[in-house]
């Protein structure tokens, strides 16, 4: 499957640490310092919703509601945007997918990608922004795992 945006990264933390951080759906603000003004989560597990208020520093100030679509076997995670008619990000039909695999050194390899349709914007610039966001999330997970050790 091809992705509009894709980050592939090896991390020193375990697959389980990455999976647990991603599926702690309401704690996304702990991974994106300064980008999120507030987040509330309704429900838990598959189908839960997180209502995110993006800060001005994000470049996309406004509200985004995301739905957890899949969390399977500590290896697969995915979510989509539920309120695409009102999001500040110039895209529609957003769906994200993360695959996490163990590496022989005790770390993991992560592929974090998304598919979406741009709306009146520079697709390359949007791709770069999203890939920067995914890389920042993965870097924050790795940093938190080192602090916890």
PDB file of N, CA and C in Angstrom, residues 10 22 26 40 45 60 77 80 87 99 111 122 136 139 143:
ATOM      1  N   UNK A  10      13.621   3.300  13.275  1.00  0.00           N
ATOM      2  CA  UNK A  10      14.005   2.309  14.283  1.00  0.00           C
ATOM      3  C   UNK A  10      14.146   3.028  15.607  1.00  0.00           C
ATOM      4  N   UNK A  22       0.945   4.772  22.036  1.00  0.00           N
ATOM      5  CA  UNK A  22       0.010   5.162  20.980  1.00  0.00           C
ATOM      6  C   UNK A  22      -1.441   4.882  21.366  1.00  0.00           C
ATOM      7  N   UNK A  26      -5.901   9.252  24.895  1.00  0.00           N
ATOM      8  CA  UNK A  26      -6.139  10.570  25.469  1.00  0.00           C
ATOM      9  C   UNK A  26      -4.878  11.287  25.919  1.00  0.00           C
ATOM     10  N   UNK A  40      -9.480  15.749  25.135  1.00  0.00           N
ATOM     11  CA  UNK A  40     -10.371  14.950  25.968  1.00  0.00           C
ATOM     12  C   UNK A  40     -10.669  13.668  25.205  1.00  0.00           C
ATOM     13  N   UNK A  45     -10.478   2.072  24.047  1.00  0.00           N
ATOM     14  CA  UNK A  45     -10.309   1.011  23.054  1.00  0.00           C
ATOM     15  C   UNK A  45     -10.846   1.414  21.695  1.00  0.00           C
ATOM     16  N   UNK A  60      -2.001  24.797  12.627  1.00  0.00           N
ATOM     17  CA  UNK A  60      -3.370  24.409  12.238  1.00  0.00           C
ATOM     18  C   UNK A  60      -4.317  24.611  13.414  1.00  0.00           C
ATOM     19  N   UNK A  77      -1.851  -0.414  14.785  1.00  0.00           N
ATOM     20  CA  UNK A  77      -2.645   0.649  15.389  1.00  0.00           C
ATOM     21  C   UNK A  77      -3.094   1.594  14.284  1.00  0.00           C
ATOM     22  N   UNK A  80      -8.575   7.509  12.490  1.00  0.00           N
ATOM     23  CA  UNK A  80      -9.038   8.370  11.402  1.00  0.00           C
ATOM     24  C   UNK A  80      -9.625   9.643  12.005  1.00  0.00           C
ATOM     25  N   UNK A  87     -12.252  20.517  10.266  1.00  0.00           N
ATOM     26  CA  UNK A  87     -10.864  20.533  10.721  1.00  0.00           C
ATOM     27  C   UNK A  87     -10.084  21.687  10.093  1.00  0.00           C
ATOM     28  N   UNK A  99       2.484   0.336  11.979  1.00  0.00           N
ATOM     29  CA  UNK A  99       2.922  -1.056  12.136  1.00  0.00           C
ATOM     30  C   UNK A  99       4.212  -1.044  12.942  1.00  0.00           C
ATOM     31  N   UNK A 111       6.608   1.805  11.241  1.00  0.00           N
ATOM     32  CA  UNK A 111       6.145   2.468  10.017  1.00  0.00           C
ATOM     33  C   UNK A 111       4.870   3.208  10.380  1.00  0.00           C
ATOM     34  N   UNK A 122      -0.754  22.805  -0.896  1.00  0.00           N
ATOM     35  CA  UNK A 122       0.434  22.196  -1.469  1.00  0.00           C
ATOM     36  C   UNK A 122       0.607  20.812  -0.838  1.00  0.00           C
ATOM     37  N   UNK A 136       8.008  13.367  15.345  1.00  0.00           N
ATOM     38  CA  UNK A 136       8.010  13.966  16.679  1.00  0.00           C
ATOM     39  C   UNK A 136       7.321  13.057  17.694  1.00  0.00           C
ATOM     40  N   UNK A 139       9.735  10.152  18.363  1.00  0.00           N
ATOM     41  CA  UNK A 139      10.861  10.621  19.160  1.00  0.00           C
ATOM     42  C   UNK A 139      10.454  10.823  20.618  1.00  0.00           C
ATOM     43  N   UNK A 143      11.960   9.022  23.923  1.00  0.00           N
ATOM     44  CA  UNK A 143      12.495   9.817  25.021  1.00  0.00           C
ATOM     45  C   UNK A 143      11.805   9.453  26.338  1.00  0.00           C
TER      46      UNK A 143
END
